[in-house]
Amino acid sequence: MVNALEGLIDRFLASSAEFERKLRAVRPEQWSWPTPCGEWNVRQLVNHMTRGNLSYVRLLDSGGAADFVRMRDADALGTDPVGAYARSVRECAGAFGQAGAMRRMLDYPLGPVTGRQALAVRITDSTVHTWDLAQAVGADDALNGDLVDWICEHLDDIYAGLPETPTAAETTHRFFAAPEGVLAHEASAQTRLLHRMGRTPVPGPRAGG
């Protein structure tokens, strides 16, 4: 798995840049619009992404799973959502770039993981939520093809050993939305990834999380 999950900081920055591009196009009236993640509107989704980055920083600084879950919905945006998100990306990338961070064992909510695996999960989360944001505000929902291909190729490695994963048929679906329907044989890699993550890649909000 080590070789499969190299170059992660660059991929994290690429996935975060894609999300930020969608975020910068959000109009004032769109912050309260629903997203494919049924529990969140646009602002709550952006807060989830921002708070998530900061929570990963805390994990690397000896934070624990209980704090990660407790702070999940705490406001991290203030009056400058775009700036807050951009800062969280820089902080997260910097934390994972520290010596030894990738080998450190973290008290992740789904179980102990190395920093390397945690960042791979974060990249996947960021990529999928980029689609959620695009769907919510009517933006171009085409994802970075290189990221999609990488995630699809390494999905089993990314979630290896975790008790709940989007790769297992028998899972609780507390953290990952369940796939619905059957894909067409010719479905694209993006469509297959979104389906695996419980998204229905058609216009309009759908269940997810």
Coordinates of N, CA and C in Angstrom, one line a residue:
M1 N 0.8 -1.2 0.0 CA 0.0 0.0 0.0 C 0.9 1.3 0.0
V2 N 2.1 1.2 0.6 CA 2.9 2.4 0.6 C 3.2 2.9 -0.8
N3 N 3.6 2.1 -1.7 CA 3.8 2.6 -3.1 C 2.6 3.2 -3.7
A4 N 1.4 2.5 -3.4 CA 0.2 3.0 -4.1 C -0.2 4.4 -3.6
L5 N 0.2 4.7 -2.4 CA -0.3 6.0 -1.7 C 0.8 7.0 -1.6
E6 N 1.7 7.1 -2.6 CA 2.7 8.1 -2.6 C 2.2 9.4 -3.3
G7 N 2.9 10.5 -3.2 CA 2.5 11.7 -3.9 C 1.2 12.3 -3.3
L8 N 0.9 12.0 -2.0 CA -0.4 12.3 -1.5 C -0.6 13.8 -1.3
I9 N 0.4 14.5 -0.9 CA 0.2 15.9 -0.6 C -0.2 16.7 -1.9
D10 N 0.5 16.3 -3.0 CA 0.2 16.9 -4.3 C -1.3 16.6 -4.7
R11 N -1.7 15.4 -4.4 CA -3.1 15.0 -4.8 C -4.1 15.7 -3.8
F12 N -3.7 15.9 -2.6 CA -4.6 16.6 -1.7 C -4.7 18.1 -2.1
L13 N -3.6 18.7 -2.5 CA -3.7 20.1 -3.0 C -4.5 20.2 -4.3
A14 N -4.4 19.2 -5.1 CA -5.1 19.2 -6.4 C -6.6 19.1 -6.1
S15 N -7.0 18.2 -5.2 CA -8.4 18.0 -4.9 C -9.0 19.2 -4.2
S16 N -8.2 19.8 -3.3 CA -8.6 21.0 -2.6 C -8.8 22.2 -3.6
A17 N -7.9 22.3 -4.5 CA -8.0 23.4 -5.5 C -9.2 23.3 -6.3
E18 N -9.6 22.0 -6.7 CA -10.9 21.8 -7.4 C -12.1 22.3 -6.6
F19 N -12.1 21.9 -5.3 CA -13.2 22.3 -4.5 C -13.2 23.9 -4.3
E20 N -12.0 24.5 -4.2 CA -12.0 25.9 -4.0 C -12.5 26.6 -5.2
R21 N -12.2 26.1 -6.4 CA -12.7 26.7 -7.6 C -14.2 26.8 -7.6
K22 N -14.9 25.7 -7.2 CA -16.3 25.7 -7.2 C -16.8 26.6 -6.1
L23 N -16.1 26.6 -5.0 CA -16.4 27.5 -3.8 C -16.4 29.0 -4.2
R24 N -15.4 29.4 -4.9 CA -15.3 30.8 -5.3 C -16.4 31.3 -6.2
A25 N -17.1 30.3 -6.8 CA -18.2 30.7 -7.7 C -19.6 30.7 -7.0
V26 N -19.6 30.4 -5.7 CA -20.9 30.4 -5.0 C -21.4 31.8 -4.8
R27 N -22.7 32.0 -5.2 CA -23.3 33.3 -5.1 C -23.9 33.4 -3.7
P28 N -24.1 34.7 -3.2 CA -24.6 34.9 -1.8 C -25.9 34.1 -1.5
E29 N -26.8 34.1 -2.5 CA -28.1 33.4 -2.2 C -28.0 31.9 -2.2
Q30 N -26.8 31.4 -2.6 CA -26.7 29.9 -2.8 C -26.2 29.2 -1.5
W31 N -25.8 30.0 -0.5 CA -25.2 29.4 0.7 C -26.2 28.5 1.5
S32 N -27.5 28.8 1.3 CA -28.5 28.1 2.0 C -29.2 27.0 1.1
W33 N -28.7 26.8 -0.1 CA -29.3 25.8 -1.0 C -28.9 24.4 -0.6
P34 N -29.8 23.5 -0.8 CA -29.5 22.1 -0.5 C -28.4 21.5 -1.3
T35 N -27.8 20.4 -0.8 CA -26.7 19.7 -1.5 C -27.1 18.2 -1.6
P36 N -26.4 17.5 -2.4 CA -26.6 16.0 -2.5 C -26.4 15.3 -1.1
C37 N -25.7 15.9 -0.2 CA -25.6 15.4 1.2 C -26.9 15.9 1.9
G38 N -27.9 15.1 2.1 CA -29.2 15.5 2.6 C -29.1 16.3 3.9
E39 N -28.1 16.1 4.8 CA -28.1 16.8 6.0 C -27.5 18.2 6.0
W40 N -26.9 18.5 4.8 CA -26.2 19.8 4.8 C -26.7 20.7 3.6
N41 N -26.7 22.0 3.9 CA -26.8 23.0 2.8 C -25.4 23.3 2.3
V42 N -25.3 24.3 1.4 CA -24.0 24.6 0.9 C -23.0 25.1 1.9
R43 N -23.5 26.0 2.8 CA -22.6 26.5 3.9 C -22.1 25.4 4.8
Q44 N -23.1 24.5 5.1 CA -22.7 23.4 6.0 C -21.7 22.4 5.3
L45 N -21.9 22.2 4.0 CA -20.9 21.3 3.3 C -19.6 22.0 3.3
V46 N -19.5 23.3 3.0 CA -18.2 24.0 3.0 C -17.6 23.9 4.4
N47 N -18.4 24.1 5.4 CA -17.9 24.0 6.8 C -17.4 22.6 7.1
H48 N -18.1 21.6 6.6 CA -17.6 20.2 6.8 C -16.2 20.0 6.2
M49 N -16.0 20.6 5.1 CA -14.7 20.5 4.4 C -13.7 21.2 5.2
T50 N -14.0 22.4 5.6 CA -13.0 23.3 6.3 C -12.7 22.7 7.7
R51 N -13.8 22.3 8.4 CA -13.6 21.8 9.7 C -12.8 20.4 9.6
G52 N -13.1 19.7 8.6 CA -12.4 18.4 8.4 C -10.9 18.6 8.3
N53 N -10.5 19.5 7.4 CA -9.1 19.8 7.3 C -8.4 20.1 8.6
L54 N -9.1 21.0 9.4 CA -8.6 21.4 10.7 C -8.5 20.2 11.7
S55 N -9.5 19.3 11.6 CA -9.6 18.1 12.5 C -8.5 17.2 12.1
Y56 N -8.1 17.1 10.8 CA -7.0 16.2 10.5 C -5.7 16.8 11.0
V57 N -5.6 18.1 11.1 CA -4.4 18.7 11.7 C -4.3 18.4 13.1
R58 N -5.5 18.4 13.8 CA -5.5 18.0 15.3 C -5.1 16.6 15.5
L59 N -5.6 15.7 14.6 CA -5.2 14.3 14.7 C -3.7 14.1 14.7
L60 N -3.0 14.9 13.8 CA -1.6 14.8 13.7 C -0.9 15.4 14.9
D61 N -1.6 16.2 15.6 CA -1.1 16.8 16.8 C -1.6 16.1 18.1
S62 N -1.7 14.8 18.0 CA -2.1 14.0 19.1 C -3.6 14.1 19.5
G63 N -4.4 14.7 18.6 CA -5.9 14.8 18.9 C -6.5 13.4 18.7
G64 N -7.7 13.2 19.3 CA -8.3 11.9 19.3 C -9.6 11.9 18.5
A65 N -10.2 10.7 18.3 CA -11.4 10.5 17.6 C -12.6 11.2 18.2
A66 N -12.6 11.2 19.6 CA -13.8 11.8 20.2 C -13.9 13.3 19.9
D67 N -12.7 14.0 19.9 CA -12.7 15.4 19.6 C -13.1 15.6 18.1
F68 N -12.6 14.7 17.3 CA -12.9 14.8 15.8 C -14.4 14.8 15.6
V69 N -15.1 13.9 16.2 CA -16.5 13.7 16.1 C -17.2 14.9 16.8
R70 N -16.8 15.3 17.9 CA -17.4 16.4 18.7 C -17.4 17.7 17.9
M71 N -16.3 17.9 17.2 CA -16.1 19.2 16.5 C -16.6 19.2 15.1
R72 N -17.2 18.1 14.7 CA -17.5 17.9 13.3 C -18.3 19.0 12.7
D73 N -19.3 19.5 13.5 CA -20.2 20.6 12.9 C -19.9 22.0 13.5
A74 N -18.8 22.1 14.3 CA -18.5 23.4 14.8 C -18.1 24.4 13.7
D75 N -18.6 25.6 13.8 CA -18.3 26.6 12.7 C -16.9 26.9 12.6
A76 N -16.4 26.7 11.4 CA -15.0 27.0 11.0 C -14.9 28.1 10.0
L77 N -16.0 28.7 9.6 CA -16.0 29.6 8.4 C -16.1 31.1 8.8
G78 N -16.7 31.4 9.9 CA -16.8 32.8 10.3 C -17.5 33.6 9.2
T79 N -16.9 34.8 9.0 CA -17.5 35.7 8.0 C -16.7 35.6 6.7
D80 N -15.8 34.7 6.6 CA -15.0 34.6 5.3 C -14.8 33.1 5.0
P81 N -15.9 32.5 4.4 CA -15.9 31.1 4.1 C -14.8 30.7 3.2
V82 N -14.6 31.5 2.1 CA -13.6 31.1 1.1 C -12.2 31.2 1.7
G83 N -11.9 32.3 2.5 CA -10.6 32.4 3.1 C -10.4 31.3 4.1
A84 N -11.4 31.0 4.9 CA -11.3 30.0 6.0 C -10.9 28.6 5.3
Y85 N -11.6 28.3 4.2 CA -11.3 27.0 3.6 C -9.9 27.0 3.0
A86 N -9.5 28.1 2.4 CA -8.1 28.1 1.8 C -7.1 28.0 2.9
R87 N -7.3 28.7 4.0 CA -6.3 28.5 5.1 C -6.3 27.1 5.7
S88 N -7.4 26.5 5.8 CA -7.5 25.1 6.3 C -6.7 24.2 5.4
V89 N -6.8 24.4 4.1 CA -6.0 23.5 3.2 C -4.5 23.7 3.4
R90 N -4.1 24.9 3.5 CA -2.7 25.2 3.8 C -2.2 24.6 5.1
E91 N -3.0 24.7 6.1 CA -2.6 24.1 7.4 C -2.6 22.6 7.3
C92 N -3.5 22.0 6.7 CA -3.6 20.6 6.6 C -2.4 20.0 5.7
A93 N -2.1 20.7 4.6 CA -1.0 20.2 3.8 C 0.3 20.4 4.6
G94 N 0.5 21.5 5.3 CA 1.7 21.7 6.1 C 1.9 20.7 7.2
A95 N 0.8 20.3 7.8 CA 0.8 19.3 8.9 C 1.3 18.0 8.4
F96 N 0.7 17.6 7.2 CA 1.1 16.3 6.7 C 2.5 16.3 6.0
G97 N 3.0 17.5 5.7 CA 4.3 17.6 5.2 C 5.4 17.6 6.2
Q98 N 5.1 17.5 7.5 CA 6.1 17.5 8.5 C 6.7 16.1 8.6
A99 N 8.0 16.1 9.0 CA 8.8 14.9 9.1 C 8.0 13.8 9.9
G100 N 7.9 12.6 9.4 CA 7.2 11.5 10.1 C 5.7 11.5 10.1
A101 N 5.1 12.6 9.6 CA 3.6 12.7 9.7 C 2.9 11.5 9.0
M102 N 3.5 11.1 7.8 CA 2.8 10.0 7.1 C 2.9 8.7 7.8
R103 N 3.9 8.5 8.7 CA 4.0 7.2 9.4 C 3.3 7.2 10.7
R104 N 2.9 8.4 11.2 CA 2.3 8.5 12.5 C 1.0 7.7 12.6
M105 N 0.7 7.1 13.7 CA -0.6 6.4 13.9 C -1.6 7.4 14.5
L106 N -2.7 7.5 13.8 CA -3.7 8.5 14.2 C -4.9 7.8 14.8
D107 N -5.5 8.5 15.8 CA -6.8 8.0 16.4 C -8.0 8.4 15.6
Y108 N -8.1 7.8 14.4 CA -9.2 8.2 13.5 C -10.5 7.7 14.0
P109 N -11.6 8.4 13.7 CA -12.9 7.9 14.2 C -13.3 6.5 13.7
L110 N -12.8 6.1 12.5 CA -13.1 4.8 12.0 C -12.1 3.7 12.4
G111 N -11.1 4.1 13.3 CA -10.1 3.2 13.7 C -8.7 3.7 13.5
P112 N -7.7 3.2 14.1 CA -6.3 3.7 14.0 C -5.9 3.5 12.5
V113 N -5.3 4.6 12.0 CA -4.7 4.6 10.6 C -3.4 5.4 10.7
T114 N -2.6 5.1 9.7 CA -1.4 6.0 9.5 C -1.8 7.3 8.9
G115 N -0.9 8.3 9.1 CA -1.1 9.6 8.4 C -1.3 9.4 6.9
R116 N -0.5 8.5 6.3 CA -0.6 8.3 4.9 C -2.0 7.8 4.5
Q117 N -2.6 6.9 5.2 CA -3.9 6.4 4.9 C -5.0 7.5 5.2
A118 N -4.8 8.2 6.3 CA -5.7 9.3 6.6 C -5.8 10.3 5.5
L119 N -4.6 10.7 4.9 CA -4.6 11.7 3.9 C -5.2 11.1 2.6
A120 N -5.0 9.9 2.3 CA -5.7 9.3 1.2 C -7.2 9.3 1.3
V121 N -7.7 9.0 2.5 CA -9.1 9.1 2.7 C -9.6 10.6 2.5
R122 N -8.8 11.5 3.0 CA -9.2 12.9 2.9 C -9.2 13.4 1.4
I123 N -8.3 12.9 0.6 CA -8.3 13.2 -0.8 C -9.6 12.7 -1.5
T124 N -10.0 11.5 -1.1 CA -11.2 10.9 -1.7 C -12.4 11.7 -1.2
D125 N -12.5 12.1 0.0 CA -13.6 12.9 0.5 C -13.7 14.2 -0.2
S126 N -12.5 14.9 -0.3 CA -12.5 16.2 -1.0 C -13.0 16.1 -2.4
T127 N -12.6 15.0 -3.1 CA -12.9 14.9 -4.5 C -14.4 14.7 -4.7
V128 N -15.0 13.8 -3.9 CA -16.4 13.5 -4.0 C -17.2 14.7 -3.5
H129 N -16.8 15.4 -2.5 CA -17.6 16.6 -2.1 C -17.5 17.8 -3.0
T130 N -16.4 17.8 -3.9 CA -16.4 18.8 -5.0 C -17.6 18.6 -5.9
W131 N -17.9 17.3 -6.2 CA -19.0 17.0 -7.0 C -20.3 17.5 -6.3
D132 N -20.4 17.2 -5.0 CA -21.6 17.6 -4.3 C -21.8 19.1 -4.4
L133 N -20.7 19.9 -4.2 CA -20.8 21.4 -4.2 C -21.2 21.8 -5.6
A134 N -20.6 21.2 -6.6 CA -21.0 21.6 -8.0 C -22.4 21.3 -8.3
Q135 N -22.9 20.2 -7.9 CA -24.3 19.8 -8.1 C -25.2 20.8 -7.4
A136 N -24.9 21.2 -6.2 CA -25.7 22.1 -5.4 C -25.9 23.5 -6.0
V137 N -24.8 24.0 -6.6 CA -24.9 25.4 -7.1 C -25.0 25.4 -8.7
G138 N -25.2 24.3 -9.3 CA -25.3 24.2 -10.7 C -24.1 24.5 -11.5
A139 N -22.9 24.2 -10.9 CA -21.6 24.4 -11.6 C -21.2 23.2 -12.4
D140 N -20.2 23.3 -13.2 CA -19.7 22.1 -14.0 C -19.3 21.1 -13.0
D141 N -19.8 19.9 -13.1 CA -19.5 18.8 -12.1 C -18.5 17.8 -12.6
A142 N -17.8 18.1 -13.7 CA -16.7 17.2 -14.1 C -15.6 17.3 -13.1
L143 N -15.1 16.1 -12.6 CA -14.1 16.1 -11.6 C -12.7 15.9 -12.3
N144 N -11.7 16.2 -11.6 CA -10.3 16.0 -12.1 C -10.1 14.5 -12.5
G145 N -9.9 14.2 -13.8 CA -9.9 12.9 -14.2 C -8.7 12.1 -13.6
D146 N -7.6 12.7 -13.4 CA -6.5 12.0 -12.8 C -6.8 11.6 -11.4
L147 N -7.4 12.4 -10.7 CA -7.8 12.1 -9.3 C -8.8 11.0 -9.3
V148 N -9.8 11.0 -10.1 CA -10.8 10.0 -10.2 C -10.2 8.6 -10.5
D149 N -9.3 8.6 -11.5 CA -8.7 7.4 -11.9 C -7.8 6.8 -10.8
W150 N -7.1 7.7 -10.1 CA -6.3 7.3 -9.0 C -7.1 6.7 -7.8
I151 N -8.2 7.4 -7.5 CA -9.0 6.9 -6.4 C -9.6 5.5 -6.8
C152 N -10.1 5.4 -8.0 CA -10.8 4.2 -8.4 C -9.7 3.0 -8.4
E153 N -8.5 3.3 -8.8 CA -7.5 2.3 -8.9 C -7.1 1.8 -7.5
H154 N -7.1 2.7 -6.5 CA -6.6 2.4 -5.2 C -7.6 2.4 -4.1
L155 N -8.9 2.3 -4.4 CA -10.0 2.5 -3.4 C -9.8 1.4 -2.3
D156 N -9.5 0.2 -2.7 CA -9.3 -0.8 -1.6 C -8.2 -0.5 -0.7
D157 N -7.1 0.0 -1.2 CA -6.0 0.4 -0.4 C -6.3 1.6 0.5
I158 N -7.1 2.5 0.0 CA -7.4 3.8 0.7 C -8.2 3.4 2.0
Y159 N -9.1 2.5 1.9 CA -10.0 2.1 3.0 C -9.6 0.8 3.7
A160 N -8.4 0.3 3.4 CA -8.0 -1.0 3.9 C -8.1 -1.0 5.4
G161 N -8.7 -2.0 6.0 CA -8.7 -2.2 7.4 C -9.7 -1.4 8.2
L162 N -10.4 -0.5 7.6 CA -11.4 0.3 8.3 C -12.7 -0.5 8.4
P163 N -13.5 -0.4 9.5 CA -14.7 -1.2 9.7 C -15.8 -0.8 8.9
E164 N -15.9 0.5 8.4 CA -16.9 0.9 7.5 C -16.2 1.5 6.3
T165 N -16.5 1.0 5.1 CA -15.9 1.5 3.9 C -16.9 1.5 2.8
P166 N -16.6 2.4 1.7 CA -17.5 2.3 0.6 C -17.2 1.2 -0.3
T167 N -16.2 0.4 0.0 CA -15.9 -0.8 -0.8 C -16.5 -2.1 -0.4
A168 N -17.1 -2.1 0.8 CA -17.7 -3.3 1.3 C -19.2 -3.4 1.2
A169 N -19.7 -4.5 0.7 CA -21.2 -4.6 0.6 C -21.8 -4.7 2.0
E170 N -21.2 -5.3 2.9 CA -21.7 -5.4 4.3 C -21.1 -4.3 5.2
T171 N -21.7 -3.2 5.2 CA -21.2 -2.1 6.1 C -22.4 -1.3 6.6
T172 N -22.2 -0.5 7.6 CA -23.3 0.1 8.3 C -23.9 1.3 7.5
H173 N -23.1 1.9 6.7 CA -23.5 3.1 5.9 C -23.8 4.3 6.9
R174 N -23.1 4.3 8.0 CA -23.3 5.5 8.9 C -22.4 6.7 8.4
F175 N -21.3 6.4 7.8 CA -20.4 7.4 7.3 C -20.4 7.5 5.8
F176 N -20.8 6.5 5.1 CA -20.8 6.5 3.6 C -22.2 6.1 3.1
A177 N -22.7 6.9 2.2 CA -24.1 6.7 1.7 C -24.1 5.4 0.9
A178 N -25.2 4.7 0.9 CA -25.2 3.4 0.1 C -25.5 3.6 -1.3
P179 N -24.8 2.9 -2.2 CA -25.1 3.0 -3.7 C -26.6 2.6 -4.0
E180 N -27.1 3.2 -5.0 CA -28.5 2.9 -5.4 C -28.5 2.6 -6.9
G181 N -29.3 1.6 -7.2 CA -29.5 1.2 -8.6 C -28.3 0.5 -9.2
V182 N -28.4 0.2 -10.5 CA -27.4 -0.5 -11.2 C -26.8 0.3 -12.3
L183 N -25.5 0.3 -12.4 CA -24.8 1.2 -13.4 C -24.9 0.5 -14.8
A184 N -24.9 1.4 -15.8 CA -24.8 0.9 -17.1 C -23.3 0.4 -17.3
H185 N -23.2 -0.6 -18.2 CA -21.9 -1.2 -18.5 C -20.9 -0.2 -19.0
E186 N -21.3 0.8 -19.7 CA -20.4 1.8 -20.3 C -20.2 3.1 -19.4
A187 N -20.6 3.0 -18.1 CA -20.5 4.1 -17.2 C -19.1 4.6 -17.1
S188 N -18.9 5.9 -17.0 CA -17.5 6.5 -16.9 C -16.9 6.2 -15.5
A189 N -15.6 6.4 -15.4 CA -15.0 6.2 -14.1 C -15.5 7.2 -13.1
Q190 N -15.8 8.4 -13.5 CA -16.4 9.3 -12.5 C -17.8 8.8 -12.0
T191 N -18.6 8.4 -13.0 CA -19.9 7.9 -12.6 C -19.8 6.7 -11.7
R192 N -18.9 5.8 -12.0 CA -18.7 4.6 -11.1 C -18.2 5.0 -9.7
L193 N -17.3 5.9 -9.6 CA -16.9 6.4 -8.3 C -18.0 7.0 -7.5
L194 N -18.8 7.9 -8.2 CA -19.9 8.6 -7.5 C -20.9 7.5 -7.0
H195 N -21.2 6.6 -7.9 CA -22.1 5.5 -7.5 C -21.6 4.8 -6.3
R196 N -20.4 4.4 -6.3 CA -19.8 3.7 -5.1 C -19.9 4.5 -3.9
M197 N -19.9 5.8 -4.0 CA -20.0 6.7 -2.9 C -21.4 7.1 -2.5
G198 N -22.4 6.5 -3.1 CA -23.7 6.7 -2.8 C -24.4 7.9 -3.5
R199 N -23.7 8.4 -4.6 CA -24.3 9.5 -5.3 C -25.0 9.0 -6.6
T200 N -26.0 9.8 -7.0 CA -26.7 9.5 -8.2 C -26.3 10.6 -9.2
P201 N -25.4 10.4 -10.1 CA -24.9 11.4 -11.0 C -25.9 11.9 -12.0
V202 N -27.0 12.5 -11.6 CA -27.9 13.2 -12.4 C -28.2 14.6 -11.8
P203 N -28.7 15.6 -12.5 CA -29.0 16.9 -11.9 C -29.9 16.8 -10.7
G204 N -29.7 17.7 -9.8 CA -30.6 17.8 -8.6 C -30.0 17.1 -7.4
P205 N -30.3 17.5 -6.2 CA -29.8 16.9 -5.0 C -30.3 15.5 -4.8
R206 N -29.3 14.7 -4.3 CA -29.6 13.3 -4.0 C -29.1 12.9 -2.6
A207 N -29.6 11.8 -2.0 CA -29.1 11.4 -0.7 C -27.6 11.2 -0.8
G208 N -26.9 11.5 0.3 CA -25.5 11.3 0.4 C -25.0 11.8 1.7
G209 N -23.7 11.9 1.9 CA -23.2 12.4 3.2 C -21.7 12.4 3.2

